[in-house]
Tab-separated table of C-alpha atoms and ligand atoms in Angstrom:
chain	number	residue	atom	x	y	z
A	147	MET	CA	-75.054	102.367	216.913
A	148	ILE	CA	-72.103	102.456	219.274
A	149	SER	CA	-73.182	103.141	222.807
A	150	TYR	CA	-71.303	105.961	224.547
A	151	ARG	CA	-70.958	103.756	227.600
A	152	MET	CA	-68.906	101.361	225.463
A	153	ALA	CA	-66.765	104.149	224.117
A	154	LYS	CA	-63.729	103.784	226.365
A	155	ARG	CA	-61.446	102.852	223.495
A	156	PRO	CA	-58.375	100.947	224.657
A	157	LEU	CA	-55.671	103.420	223.528
A	158	ASN	CA	-57.342	106.430	225.033
A	159	MET	CA	-56.075	107.707	228.376
A	160	SER	CA	-57.579	110.127	230.865
A	161	GLY	CA	-55.673	113.276	231.729
A	162	GLU	CA	-55.247	111.963	235.247
A	163	GLU	CA	-53.714	108.683	234.099
A	164	PHE	CA	-51.413	110.399	231.585
A	165	ARG	CA	-50.205	112.816	234.248
A	166	ALA	CA	-49.327	110.082	236.739
A	167	ILE	CA	-47.562	107.863	234.199
A	168	GLY	CA	-45.885	110.776	232.467
A	169	HIS	CA	-44.446	112.229	235.668
A	170	GLU	CA	-43.033	108.867	236.576
A	171	LEU	CA	-41.429	108.462	233.150
A	172	VAL	CA	-39.869	111.920	233.332
A	173	ASP	CA	-38.407	111.013	236.748
A	174	ARG	CA	-36.887	107.884	235.282
A	175	ILE	CA	-35.389	109.767	232.345
A	176	ALA	CA	-33.906	112.406	234.667
A	177	GLY	CA	-32.273	109.596	236.657
A	178	PHE	CA	-30.988	108.047	233.433
A	179	TYR	CA	-29.363	111.327	232.335
A	180	ASP	CA	-27.694	111.665	235.743
A	181	SER	CA	-26.418	108.097	235.603
A	182	LEU	CA	-24.818	108.330	232.136
A	183	PRO	CA	-21.186	108.991	233.197
A	184	GLU	CA	-21.255	105.928	235.489
A	185	ARG	CA	-22.772	103.557	232.967
A	186	ARG	CA	-20.869	101.319	230.584
A	187	ILE	CA	-21.226	102.836	227.113
A	188	THR	CA	-22.505	99.526	225.835
A	189	PRO	CA	-23.313	96.198	227.462
A	190	GLY	CA	-21.612	94.587	224.441
A	191	GLU	CA	-24.345	91.955	224.090
A	192	SER	CA	-24.747	89.786	220.997
A	193	PRO	CA	-27.882	89.851	218.825
A	194	ARG	CA	-28.855	86.449	220.269
A	195	ILE	CA	-28.710	87.715	223.840
A	196	VAL	CA	-30.826	90.753	223.012
A	197	ARG	CA	-33.409	88.678	221.107
A	198	ASP	CA	-33.660	86.237	223.994
A	199	LEU	CA	-34.174	89.143	226.317
A	200	LEU	CA	-37.225	90.298	224.358
A	201	GLY	CA	-38.509	86.754	224.031
A	202	ARG	CA	-39.609	85.233	220.782
A	203	ASN	CA	-43.348	85.178	221.370
A	204	GLY	CA	-45.912	86.515	218.924
A	205	ILE	CA	-48.046	89.596	219.451
A	206	PRO	CA	-49.885	89.561	222.797
A	207	ALA	CA	-53.639	89.106	222.506
A	208	GLY	CA	-54.508	91.275	225.469
A	209	GLY	CA	-53.129	94.543	226.789
A	210	THR	CA	-50.945	95.583	229.738
A	211	PRO	CA	-51.375	98.776	231.805
A	212	ALA	CA	-49.315	101.612	230.334
A	213	GLY	CA	-47.513	102.519	233.568
A	214	GLU	CA	-46.309	98.976	234.018
A	215	LEU	CA	-45.048	98.884	230.428
A	216	LEU	CA	-43.122	102.137	230.676
A	217	ASP	CA	-41.484	101.035	233.936
A	218	GLU	CA	-40.390	97.815	232.328
A	219	VAL	CA	-39.317	99.238	228.982
A	220	SER	CA	-37.408	102.233	230.311
A	221	GLU	CA	-35.198	99.825	232.295
A	222	LEU	CA	-34.879	97.586	229.228
A	223	LEU	CA	-33.679	100.517	227.115
A	224	PHE	CA	-31.413	102.042	229.750
A	225	ASP	CA	-29.661	98.739	230.436
A	226	HIS	CA	-29.331	97.313	226.914
A	227	SER	CA	-28.563	100.309	224.714
A	228	LEU	CA	-25.412	101.873	223.417
A	229	HIS	CA	-25.228	105.240	225.166
A	230	ASN	CA	-24.094	107.911	222.752
A	231	GLY	CA	-24.922	110.397	225.531
A	232	HIS	CA	-21.996	109.041	227.595
A	233	PRO	CA	-19.174	111.600	227.936
A	234	LYS	CA	-16.627	109.169	226.468
A	235	PHE	CA	-18.728	108.207	223.434
A	236	LEU	CA	-16.737	109.606	220.492
A	237	GLY	CA	-17.661	107.211	217.681
A	238	TYR	CA	-18.915	107.861	214.147
A	239	ILE	CA	-20.765	111.196	213.958
A	240	THR	CA	-23.441	110.419	216.463
A	241	SER	CA	-24.012	113.166	218.964
A	242	SER	CA	-25.453	113.226	222.440
A	243	GLY	CA	-29.115	114.210	222.289
A	244	ALA	CA	-30.014	117.434	224.077
A	245	PRO	CA	-32.538	116.940	226.915
A	246	ILE	CA	-34.662	119.819	225.608
A	247	GLY	CA	-34.896	117.874	222.338
A	248	ALA	CA	-36.341	114.871	224.177
A	249	LEU	CA	-38.995	117.078	225.755
A	250	ALA	CA	-39.651	118.728	222.390
A	251	ASP	CA	-40.271	115.352	220.747
A	252	LEU	CA	-42.803	114.502	223.455
A	253	LEU	CA	-44.563	117.820	222.967
A	254	ALA	CA	-44.480	117.502	219.165
A	255	ALA	CA	-45.994	114.011	219.353
A	256	ALA	CA	-48.695	115.218	221.733
A	257	VAL	CA	-49.850	117.988	219.388
A	258	ASN	CA	-49.187	115.685	216.405
A	259	PRO	CA	-49.391	118.192	213.521
A	260	ASN	CA	-49.007	117.047	209.929
A	261	LEU	CA	-46.438	119.328	208.324
A	262	GLY	CA	-47.222	118.155	204.817
A	263	LYS	CA	-49.830	120.835	204.343
A	264	TRP	CA	-49.979	124.333	205.833
A	265	ASP	CA	-53.533	124.266	207.118
A	266	LEU	CA	-52.909	120.949	208.918
A	267	SER	CA	-50.017	122.526	210.825
A	268	PRO	CA	-50.232	126.326	210.787
A	269	VAL	CA	-47.921	127.244	213.641
A	270	ALA	CA	-45.765	124.135	213.271
A	271	THR	CA	-45.080	124.898	209.599
A	272	GLU	CA	-44.141	128.470	210.457
A	273	ILE	CA	-41.788	127.155	213.176
A	274	GLU	CA	-40.164	124.896	210.586
A	275	ALA	CA	-39.738	127.798	208.156
A	276	GLN	CA	-38.238	129.943	210.920
A	277	THR	CA	-35.904	127.120	211.937
A	278	ILE	CA	-34.620	126.873	208.372
A	279	ARG	CA	-34.053	130.647	208.249
A	280	TRP	CA	-32.289	130.619	211.633
A	281	ILE	CA	-29.953	127.801	210.618
A	282	ALA	CA	-29.148	129.662	207.395
A	283	GLU	CA	-28.510	132.857	209.353
A	284	MET	CA	-26.345	131.064	211.894
A	285	ILE	CA	-23.993	129.591	209.273
A	286	GLY	CA	-23.982	132.610	206.953
A	287	TYR	CA	-26.115	131.056	204.194
A	288	PRO	CA	-28.638	133.298	202.363
A	289	VAL	CA	-31.765	133.596	204.545
A	290	ASP	CA	-34.122	134.439	201.689
A	291	GLY	CA	-33.838	130.973	200.142
A	292	GLY	CA	-35.795	127.893	201.066
A	293	GLY	CA	-35.438	124.406	202.418
A	294	GLY	CA	-37.038	121.971	204.782
A	295	MET	CA	-36.499	119.332	207.409
A	296	VAL	CA	-35.851	115.708	206.491
A	297	SER	CA	-34.826	112.583	208.345
A	298	GLY	CA	-31.058	112.579	207.911
A	299	GLY	CA	-28.055	113.646	205.896
A	300	ASN	CA	-28.687	111.060	203.228
A	301	MET	CA	-32.132	112.459	202.522
A	302	ALA	CA	-30.934	116.057	202.846
A	303	ASN	CA	-28.236	115.462	200.242
A	304	PHE	CA	-30.661	113.543	198.079
A	305	LEU	CA	-33.015	116.547	197.925
A	306	GLY	CA	-30.148	118.774	196.769
A	307	PHE	CA	-29.191	116.193	194.143
A	308	MET	CA	-32.750	115.993	192.810
A	309	ALA	CA	-33.114	119.779	192.755
A	310	ALA	CA	-29.893	119.919	190.710
A	311	ARG	CA	-31.091	117.208	188.335
A	312	LYS	CA	-34.268	119.140	187.588
A	313	ALA	CA	-32.621	122.577	187.437
A	314	ARG	CA	-29.744	121.603	185.168
A	315	ALA	CA	-31.563	119.351	182.681
A	316	ASP	CA	-32.824	121.540	179.856
A	317	TRP	CA	-35.565	119.142	178.898
A	318	ASP	CA	-38.579	118.094	180.970
A	319	ILE	CA	-36.785	115.393	182.909
A	320	ARG	CA	-39.657	114.907	185.370
A	321	THR	CA	-42.026	113.960	182.558
A	322	ASP	CA	-39.734	112.414	179.964
A	323	GLY	CA	-37.172	110.878	182.299
A	324	LEU	CA	-33.574	110.242	181.371
A	325	TYR	CA	-34.372	108.581	178.051
A	326	ALA	CA	-35.034	111.893	176.310
A	327	GLU	CA	-31.341	112.828	176.361
A	328	PRO	CA	-28.539	110.587	175.148
A	329	ARG	CA	-25.817	112.514	176.975
A	330	ARG	CA	-25.443	111.070	180.418
A	331	LEU	CA	-25.999	113.421	183.373
A	332	THR	CA	-22.743	113.265	185.327
A	333	ALA	CA	-21.992	114.177	188.936
A	334	TYR	CA	-18.608	115.102	190.467
A	335	ALA	CA	-17.655	114.338	194.036
A	336	SER	CA	-14.405	113.599	195.812
A	337	GLN	CA	-13.358	110.106	196.766
A	338	GLU	CA	-14.040	111.048	200.386
A	339	THR	CA	-17.720	111.758	199.690
A	340	HIS	CA	-20.207	109.899	201.863
A	341	THR	CA	-22.010	106.952	200.297
A	342	TRP	CA	-25.305	108.865	199.992
A	343	ILE	CA	-24.234	109.859	196.489
A	344	GLN	CA	-24.232	106.274	195.283
A	345	LYS	CA	-27.763	105.822	196.584
A	346	ALA	CA	-28.843	109.117	194.980
A	347	ALA	CA	-27.319	108.212	191.613
A	348	ASP	CA	-28.933	104.796	191.781
A	349	ILE	CA	-32.425	105.821	192.869
A	350	SER	CA	-32.572	108.859	190.575
A	351	GLY	CA	-32.036	106.537	187.632
A	352	LEU	CA	-28.658	107.982	186.633
A	353	GLY	CA	-26.792	104.900	187.762
A	354	VAL	CA	-23.762	104.732	190.008
A	355	ASP	CA	-21.376	105.078	187.060
A	356	ALA	CA	-22.694	108.624	186.587
A	357	VAL	CA	-20.606	109.614	189.622
A	358	ARG	CA	-17.081	110.760	188.787
A	359	TRP	CA	-14.969	110.168	191.896
A	360	VAL	CA	-12.494	113.028	191.913
A	361	GLU	CA	-9.075	112.306	193.406
A	362	THR	CA	-8.093	113.892	196.734
A	363	ASP	CA	-4.914	115.649	197.874
A	364	HIS	CA	-2.729	114.708	200.857
A	365	LEU	CA	-5.232	116.460	203.176
A	366	GLN	CA	-8.194	114.406	201.864
A	367	ARG	CA	-9.617	117.396	199.958
A	368	MET	CA	-10.882	117.368	196.399
A	369	ASN	CA	-8.097	117.886	193.863
A	370	LEU	CA	-9.293	120.856	191.813
A	371	ASP	CA	-7.111	120.210	188.760
A	372	ALA	CA	-8.477	116.693	188.628
A	373	LEU	CA	-12.029	118.081	188.883
A	374	GLN	CA	-11.450	120.454	185.935
A	375	GLY	CA	-9.837	117.660	183.945
A	376	HIS	CA	-12.734	115.248	184.505
A	377	ILE	CA	-15.337	117.833	183.528
A	378	GLU	CA	-13.558	118.653	180.259
A	379	GLU	CA	-12.883	115.033	179.424
A	380	ASP	CA	-16.485	113.992	180.112
A	381	ARG	CA	-17.855	116.849	178.006
A	382	SER	CA	-15.718	115.792	175.061
A	383	ASN	CA	-16.864	112.198	175.572
A	384	GLY	CA	-20.518	113.207	175.239
A	385	CYS	CA	-21.486	113.324	178.919
A	386	ARG	CA	-23.510	116.131	180.443
A	387	PRO	CA	-21.966	117.361	183.711
A	388	PHE	CA	-24.641	118.807	186.033
A	389	ILE	CA	-23.501	118.914	189.681
A	390	VAL	CA	-20.364	119.188	191.772
A	391	VAL	CA	-20.581	118.087	195.389
A	392	GLY	CA	-18.218	119.771	197.815
A	393	THR	CA	-17.845	118.265	201.259
A	394	ALA	CA	-17.761	120.512	204.327
A	395	GLY	CA	-16.436	118.081	206.902
A	396	SER	CA	-15.751	114.665	205.419
A	397	VAL	CA	-17.070	111.681	207.269
A	398	SER	CA	-13.629	110.070	207.754
A	399	THR	CA	-11.363	112.921	208.773
A	400	GLY	CA	-13.478	116.107	208.795
A	401	ALA	CA	-11.666	117.489	205.732
A	402	VAL	CA	-13.242	120.595	204.185
A	403	ASP	CA	-12.966	120.904	200.403
A	404	ALA	CA	-11.826	124.205	198.860
A	405	LEU	CA	-15.396	125.451	198.553
A	406	PRO	CA	-14.625	128.937	197.113
A	407	GLU	CA	-12.663	127.413	194.229
A	408	ILE	CA	-15.269	124.704	193.616
A	409	ALA	CA	-17.950	127.416	193.518
A	410	ALA	CA	-15.930	129.255	190.851
A	411	ILE	CA	-15.537	126.090	188.759
A	412	CYS	CA	-19.311	125.515	188.987
A	413	GLU	CA	-19.960	129.095	187.929
A	414	GLN	CA	-17.664	128.832	184.898
A	415	ASN	CA	-19.208	125.551	183.804
A	416	ASN	CA	-22.838	126.302	184.645
A	417	LEU	CA	-22.963	123.427	187.115
A	418	TRP	CA	-25.065	123.141	190.257
A	419	PHE	CA	-22.946	123.529	193.409
A	420	HIS	CA	-24.082	121.293	196.243
A	421	VAL	CA	-22.359	121.198	199.626
A	422	ASP	CA	-22.570	118.186	201.895
A	423	GLY	CA	-22.300	119.866	205.277
A	424	ALA	CA	-24.173	117.103	207.108
A	425	TYR	CA	-21.487	117.110	209.781
A	426	GLY	CA	-19.385	120.249	209.386
A	427	ALA	CA	-21.719	123.042	208.265
A	428	PRO	CA	-22.647	124.218	211.801
A	429	ALA	CA	-18.967	125.078	212.372
A	430	ALA	CA	-19.341	127.862	209.783
A	431	ALA	CA	-21.173	129.718	212.584
A	432	LEU	CA	-17.855	130.325	214.341
A	433	PRO	CA	-16.438	133.770	213.559
A	434	GLU	CA	-12.991	132.160	213.346
A	435	ALA	CA	-14.114	129.482	210.823
A	436	PRO	CA	-11.824	129.235	207.786
A	437	ALA	CA	-12.841	130.905	204.516
A	438	ALA	CA	-12.954	127.498	202.812
A	439	LEU	CA	-15.812	126.503	205.114
A	440	LYS	CA	-17.641	129.842	205.121
A	441	ALA	CA	-17.906	129.614	201.343
A	442	LEU	CA	-20.704	127.093	201.830
A	443	ALA	CA	-22.738	130.309	201.507
A	444	LEU	CA	-22.126	130.052	197.741
A	445	ALA	CA	-23.851	126.669	197.352
A	446	ASP	CA	-27.051	126.253	195.361
A	447	SER	CA	-28.029	123.610	197.899
A	448	LEU	CA	-26.663	122.472	201.225
A	449	ALA	CA	-27.277	119.512	203.521
A	450	LEU	CA	-26.898	119.929	207.308
A	451	ASP	CA	-27.742	117.506	210.112
A	452	PRO	CA	-28.984	119.058	213.351
A	453	HIS	CA	-28.841	115.504	214.755
A	454	LYS	CA	-25.051	115.685	214.463
A	455	TRP	CA	-23.364	118.935	215.464
A	456	MET	CA	-26.466	120.689	216.769
A	457	TYR	CA	-27.016	117.873	219.271
A	458	CYS	CA	-30.691	117.235	218.446
A	459	PRO	CA	-32.102	113.808	219.210
A	460	LYS	CA	-32.444	111.711	216.070
A	461	GLU	CA	-33.839	112.291	213.531
A	462	ALA	CA	-33.296	115.853	212.317
A	463	ALA	CA	-31.640	117.018	209.125
A	464	CYS	CA	-32.324	119.782	206.652
A	465	THR	CA	-31.741	120.860	203.094
A	466	LEU	CA	-31.199	124.547	202.407
A	467	VAL	CA	-31.516	125.946	198.878
A	468	LYS	CA	-30.499	129.356	197.615
A	469	ASN	CA	-33.553	129.630	195.375
A	470	ALA	CA	-36.667	128.484	197.248
A	471	GLN	CA	-38.491	127.577	194.041
A	472	THR	CA	-35.964	124.866	193.105
A	473	LEU	CA	-37.424	122.370	195.598
A	474	PRO	CA	-41.057	122.554	194.418
A	475	ASP	CA	-39.724	122.614	190.843
A	476	ALA	CA	-38.140	119.236	191.565
A	477	PHE	CA	-40.892	117.636	193.662
A	478	SER	CA	-44.291	119.276	193.368
A	479	PHE	CA	-47.372	117.655	191.929
A	480	SER	CA	-50.778	119.114	192.731
A	481	PRO	CA	-53.438	116.440	193.110
A	482	VAL	CA	-57.082	117.534	193.250
A	483	TYR	CA	-57.694	115.959	196.653
A	484	TYR	CA	-55.434	118.498	198.370
A	485	ASN	CA	-57.549	121.552	197.596
A	486	LEU	CA	-54.451	123.707	197.533
A	487	ASP	CA	-56.330	126.975	197.025
A	488	SER	CA	-58.069	126.874	200.399
A	489	HIS	CA	-55.935	129.584	202.005
A	490	ASP	CA	-53.218	130.548	199.642
A	491	SER	CA	-54.937	132.465	196.872
A	492	SER	CA	-56.463	135.202	199.020
A	493	ASP	CA	-53.384	135.828	201.110
A	494	ASP	CA	-50.428	137.956	200.076
A	495	GLU	CA	-48.231	135.750	202.276
A	496	PRO	CA	-49.165	132.227	201.205
A	497	GLY	CA	-48.358	129.322	203.520
A	498	ILE	CA	-45.878	126.586	202.580
A	499	ASN	CA	-47.188	123.128	201.783
A	500	TYR	CA	-44.050	121.162	202.567
A	501	PHE	CA	-45.187	118.035	200.753
A	502	GLU	CA	-44.346	119.970	197.581
A	503	HIS	CA	-40.761	120.555	198.740
A	504	GLY	CA	-39.522	117.008	199.108
A	505	MET	CA	-40.309	113.322	198.951
A	506	GLN	CA	-42.455	112.987	202.045
A	507	ASN	CA	-46.174	113.560	202.145
A	508	THR	CA	-47.223	113.273	205.791
A	509	ARG	CA	-44.459	114.967	207.739
A	510	GLY	CA	-43.786	115.075	211.471
A	511	PHE	CA	-42.732	118.035	213.569
A	512	ARG	CA	-38.957	117.454	213.496
A	513	ALA	CA	-38.311	121.186	213.528
A	514	LEU	CA	-39.574	121.700	217.076
A	515	LYS	CA	-36.560	120.134	218.783
A	516	VAL	CA	-34.181	122.139	216.597
A	517	TRP	CA	-36.052	125.394	217.145
A	518	LEU	CA	-36.347	124.878	220.894
A	519	SER	CA	-32.694	123.973	221.331
A	520	LEU	CA	-31.678	127.072	219.360
A	521	ARG	CA	-33.878	129.163	221.635
A	522	HIS	CA	-32.656	127.298	224.730
A	523	VAL	CA	-28.964	128.142	224.204
A	524	GLY	CA	-29.086	130.841	221.539
A	525	ARG	CA	-26.536	131.332	218.802
A	526	ASN	CA	-23.849	131.960	221.429
A	527	GLY	CA	-24.517	128.677	223.191
A	528	GLN	CA	-24.390	126.717	219.919
A	529	VAL	CA	-21.161	128.408	218.875
A	530	GLN	CA	-19.561	127.774	222.270
A	531	MET	CA	-20.366	124.054	222.243
A	532	ILE	CA	-18.938	123.614	218.735
A	533	ARG	CA	-15.834	125.603	219.685
A	534	ASP	CA	-15.372	123.439	222.810
A	535	ASP	CA	-15.663	120.228	220.761
A	536	ILE	CA	-12.975	121.477	218.369
A	537	ALA	CA	-10.715	122.424	221.301
A	538	LEU	CA	-11.172	118.943	222.817
A	539	ALA	CA	-10.306	117.285	219.494
A	540	LYS	CA	-7.139	119.399	219.285
A	541	GLN	CA	-6.286	118.481	222.882
A	542	LEU	CA	-6.619	114.806	221.960
A	543	PHE	CA	-4.321	115.287	218.959
A	544	ARG	CA	-1.670	116.876	221.229
A	545	LEU	CA	-1.955	114.114	223.809
A	546	CYS	CA	-1.567	111.436	221.134
A	547	ASP	CA	1.370	113.285	219.633
A	548	GLU	CA	3.134	113.414	223.006
A	549	HIS	CA	2.443	109.791	223.932
A	550	PRO	CA	5.311	107.409	223.087
A	551	GLU	CA	2.950	104.636	221.973
A	552	LEU	CA	0.400	106.701	220.031
A	553	GLU	CA	0.801	108.295	216.623
A	554	ALA	CA	-1.351	111.366	215.951
A	555	CYS	CA	-2.510	111.313	212.320
A	556	THR	CA	-5.065	113.988	211.338
A	557	GLN	CA	-7.052	116.777	212.989
A	558	ASN	CA	-9.901	118.645	211.268
A	559	LEU	CA	-12.973	120.268	212.840
A	560	SER	CA	-13.754	117.989	215.811
A	561	ILE	CA	-12.294	114.784	214.323
A	562	THR	CA	-8.895	113.487	215.408
A	563	THR	CA	-7.353	110.307	214.058
A	564	PHE	CA	-4.472	108.400	215.592
A	565	ARG	CA	-3.157	104.878	215.988
A	566	TYR	CA	-1.555	102.687	218.565
A	567	VAL	CA	2.090	101.892	217.803
A	568	PRO	CA	3.600	99.779	220.582
A	569	GLU	CA	7.246	100.529	221.191
A	570	HIS	CA	8.452	97.117	220.086
A	571	LEU	CA	6.771	97.433	216.660
A	572	ALA	CA	8.600	99.199	213.867
A	573	THR	CA	6.741	101.229	211.235
A	574	GLY	CA	7.427	101.809	207.570
A	575	THR	CA	7.866	98.376	206.016
A	576	GLU	CA	4.832	96.879	204.334
A	577	GLN	CA	4.802	93.980	206.755
A	578	ALA	CA	4.966	96.211	209.814
A	579	GLU	CA	2.190	98.399	208.427
A	580	GLN	CA	-0.012	95.370	207.897
A	581	ALA	CA	0.615	94.222	211.446
A	582	LEU	CA	-0.217	97.692	212.748
A	583	ASN	CA	-3.419	97.791	210.725
A	584	GLU	CA	-4.514	94.473	212.178
A	585	LEU	CA	-3.531	95.478	215.710
A	586	ASN	CA	-5.508	98.733	215.492
A	587	ARG	CA	-8.491	96.945	213.994
A	588	GLN	CA	-8.561	94.552	216.932
A	589	LEU	CA	-8.060	97.423	219.336
A	590	MET	CA	-11.054	99.266	217.911
A	591	ILE	CA	-13.272	96.194	218.313
A	592	ARG	CA	-12.134	95.814	221.934
A	593	LEU	CA	-12.791	99.473	222.642
A	594	GLN	CA	-16.220	99.352	220.995
A	595	THR	CA	-17.363	96.355	222.994
A	596	GLY	CA	-15.510	97.253	226.206
A	597	GLY	CA	-17.850	100.042	227.232
A	598	GLU	CA	-15.258	102.374	228.762
A	599	ALA	CA	-14.563	104.703	225.800
A	600	TYR	CA	-15.928	104.469	222.273
A	601	VAL	CA	-14.132	105.441	219.052
A	602	SER	CA	-14.545	104.356	215.440
A	603	ASN	CA	-12.045	104.040	212.605
A	604	ALA	CA	-10.881	105.527	209.321
A	605	VAL	CA	-8.518	104.315	206.624
A	606	ILE	CA	-6.093	107.009	205.469
A	607	ASP	CA	-3.650	106.183	202.664
A	608	GLY	CA	-3.921	102.514	203.543
A	609	LYS	CA	-3.382	103.132	207.262
A	610	TYR	CA	-6.060	101.801	209.597
A	611	VAL	CA	-6.465	104.503	212.232
A	612	LEU	CA	-8.687	105.114	215.230
A	613	ARG	CA	-10.964	108.084	214.978
A	614	ALA	CA	-12.557	110.245	217.651
A	615	CYS	CA	-15.315	112.594	216.518
A	616	ILE	CA	-16.384	114.883	219.337
A	617	VAL	CA	-19.975	116.066	218.943
A	618	ASN	CA	-20.756	115.655	222.602
A	619	PHE	CA	-21.710	118.391	225.067
A	620	ARG	CA	-20.992	116.046	227.978
A	621	THR	CA	-17.331	115.415	227.082
A	622	SER	CA	-14.863	117.270	229.308
A	623	ALA	CA	-11.105	117.873	229.211
A	624	GLU	CA	-10.763	115.159	231.903
A	625	ASP	CA	-12.513	112.642	229.642
A	626	ILE	CA	-10.037	113.442	226.865
A	627	GLU	CA	-7.061	113.244	229.249
A	628	ALA	CA	-8.155	109.757	230.271
A	629	LEU	CA	-8.391	108.513	226.674
A	630	PRO	CA	-4.724	107.781	225.785
A	631	GLY	CA	-4.366	105.708	228.956
A	632	ILE	CA	-7.489	103.662	228.205
A	633	ILE	CA	-6.412	103.073	224.605
A	634	VAL	CA	-2.855	102.005	225.369
A	635	ARG	CA	-3.940	99.817	228.312
A	636	THR	CA	-6.514	98.100	226.061
A	637	GLY	CA	-3.948	97.756	223.266
A	638	GLN	CA	-1.489	96.046	225.601
A	639	LEU	CA	-4.038	93.301	226.277
A	640	ILE	CA	-4.132	92.200	222.621
B	1006	PLP	C1	-23.411	111.583	208.438
B	1006	PLP	C2	-23.116	112.071	207.105
B	1006	PLP	C3	-23.981	111.800	206.044
B	1006	PLP	C4	-25.207	110.937	206.222
B	1006	PLP	O1	-26.076	111.526	207.136
B	1006	PLP	P1	-27.177	110.639	207.907
B	1006	PLP	O2	-27.799	111.608	208.834
B	1006	PLP	O3	-26.423	109.548	208.593
B	1006	PLP	O4	-28.116	110.120	206.876
B	1006	PLP	C5	-23.674	112.331	204.816
B	1006	PLP	N1	-22.569	113.079	204.636
B	1006	PLP	C6	-21.707	113.364	205.639
B	1006	PLP	C7	-20.513	114.213	205.374
B	1006	PLP	C8	-21.953	112.864	206.907
B	1006	PLP	O5	-21.107	113.136	207.897
């Protein structure tokens, strides 16, 4: 028998110890937040340098006091990370993480509910369900549908894809698989669609060739005539169209497909309408949002990433579905060891067992940071931050347009693309364009490792352009005003 006097287990911590260490950590984090504008965005260190920093020893045999570790490791992380919380970080679609989200993650981990099953997480599951309804309400999507939190946009889109696969196959695809039907299930998405769809087509067994890449117009939006043409052609060639993916904010340029028209084409052809709003869907909350974007309300399923334009610390994404039953239809199995009747049968408002609504079984409390940040700033605060980001992106477009050595290229939502064109370089000829592409590629690498301002890139009609995506509540008009100068000065050094 284990003696109680021996029972101080090494990972356990007294309340007193936790309090002292925790307060100190919070102080350090507060100092880190305050220091962000003065820090380099990235130390620009190579993998070798970072590995050497950690050392290459094996696992330590003995322990180290927790306070000492957190002192050491907070400095390690603050000094050797890329700071997407810096006001001039405008790369990819990686937002600053809201401080309330950091506190929420700590609280969620402390309570540690398992949101796979309702009775393992009663209040946490209800908070998740409310978060899903609030997000739907905020963007004008039906609130009486369903959905759930997942890790990221890839997974959120994947859930929509799988729900579509189940809903639109008229045989028992979950039991019989794809072999039961010779006509190939075929998906339609524009050439600007994020690469999640290749992974979804691959993992779902359809194969990547089941994706029909629909051509785009001069504004990087899906060409609707081409979509119609592909559907008809595939039908006559013995394929079985099942889903059209519209993008609400493309990853390269923020382009929004003509969602109302795509919805109509889906309706006419009995196809599932999925919207990838991983980045752009929150902008539908703005009263002034264009009708093309607001029509995401018509989607059968929708992916949205709170860890992008709702500024939640990673990871937080969600899938919304118009018909709540379509997720359990696609994912539920009911093993005996879950005793699923324990609460549900006697209650006229049964609880949700989220493991039936997606791929995960054990699920963490991702919803808390989303729910708390929505309560912290309210709908108005969310809308204002998104509106400010869009205004900053437009300001950047204007500044680039006015600058003699910058060419403004595209502006959608909060993404602006542009390129550096030094005065001595002509444009237009193939050779000049190649030189400009190479120059801008080198410029982006210098900016990304320089640590002063961070942008990423896009390729538009063969043009290599720099791309600023503003999903950052710390970015100010002064930060944007400083950007053209930093870019041109860096470009002149090449
Ligand atoms: C970011 C993004 C994704 C992928 O989301 P992750 O959270 O990175 O998995 C998918 N689609 C679009 C349009 C995106 O912007």
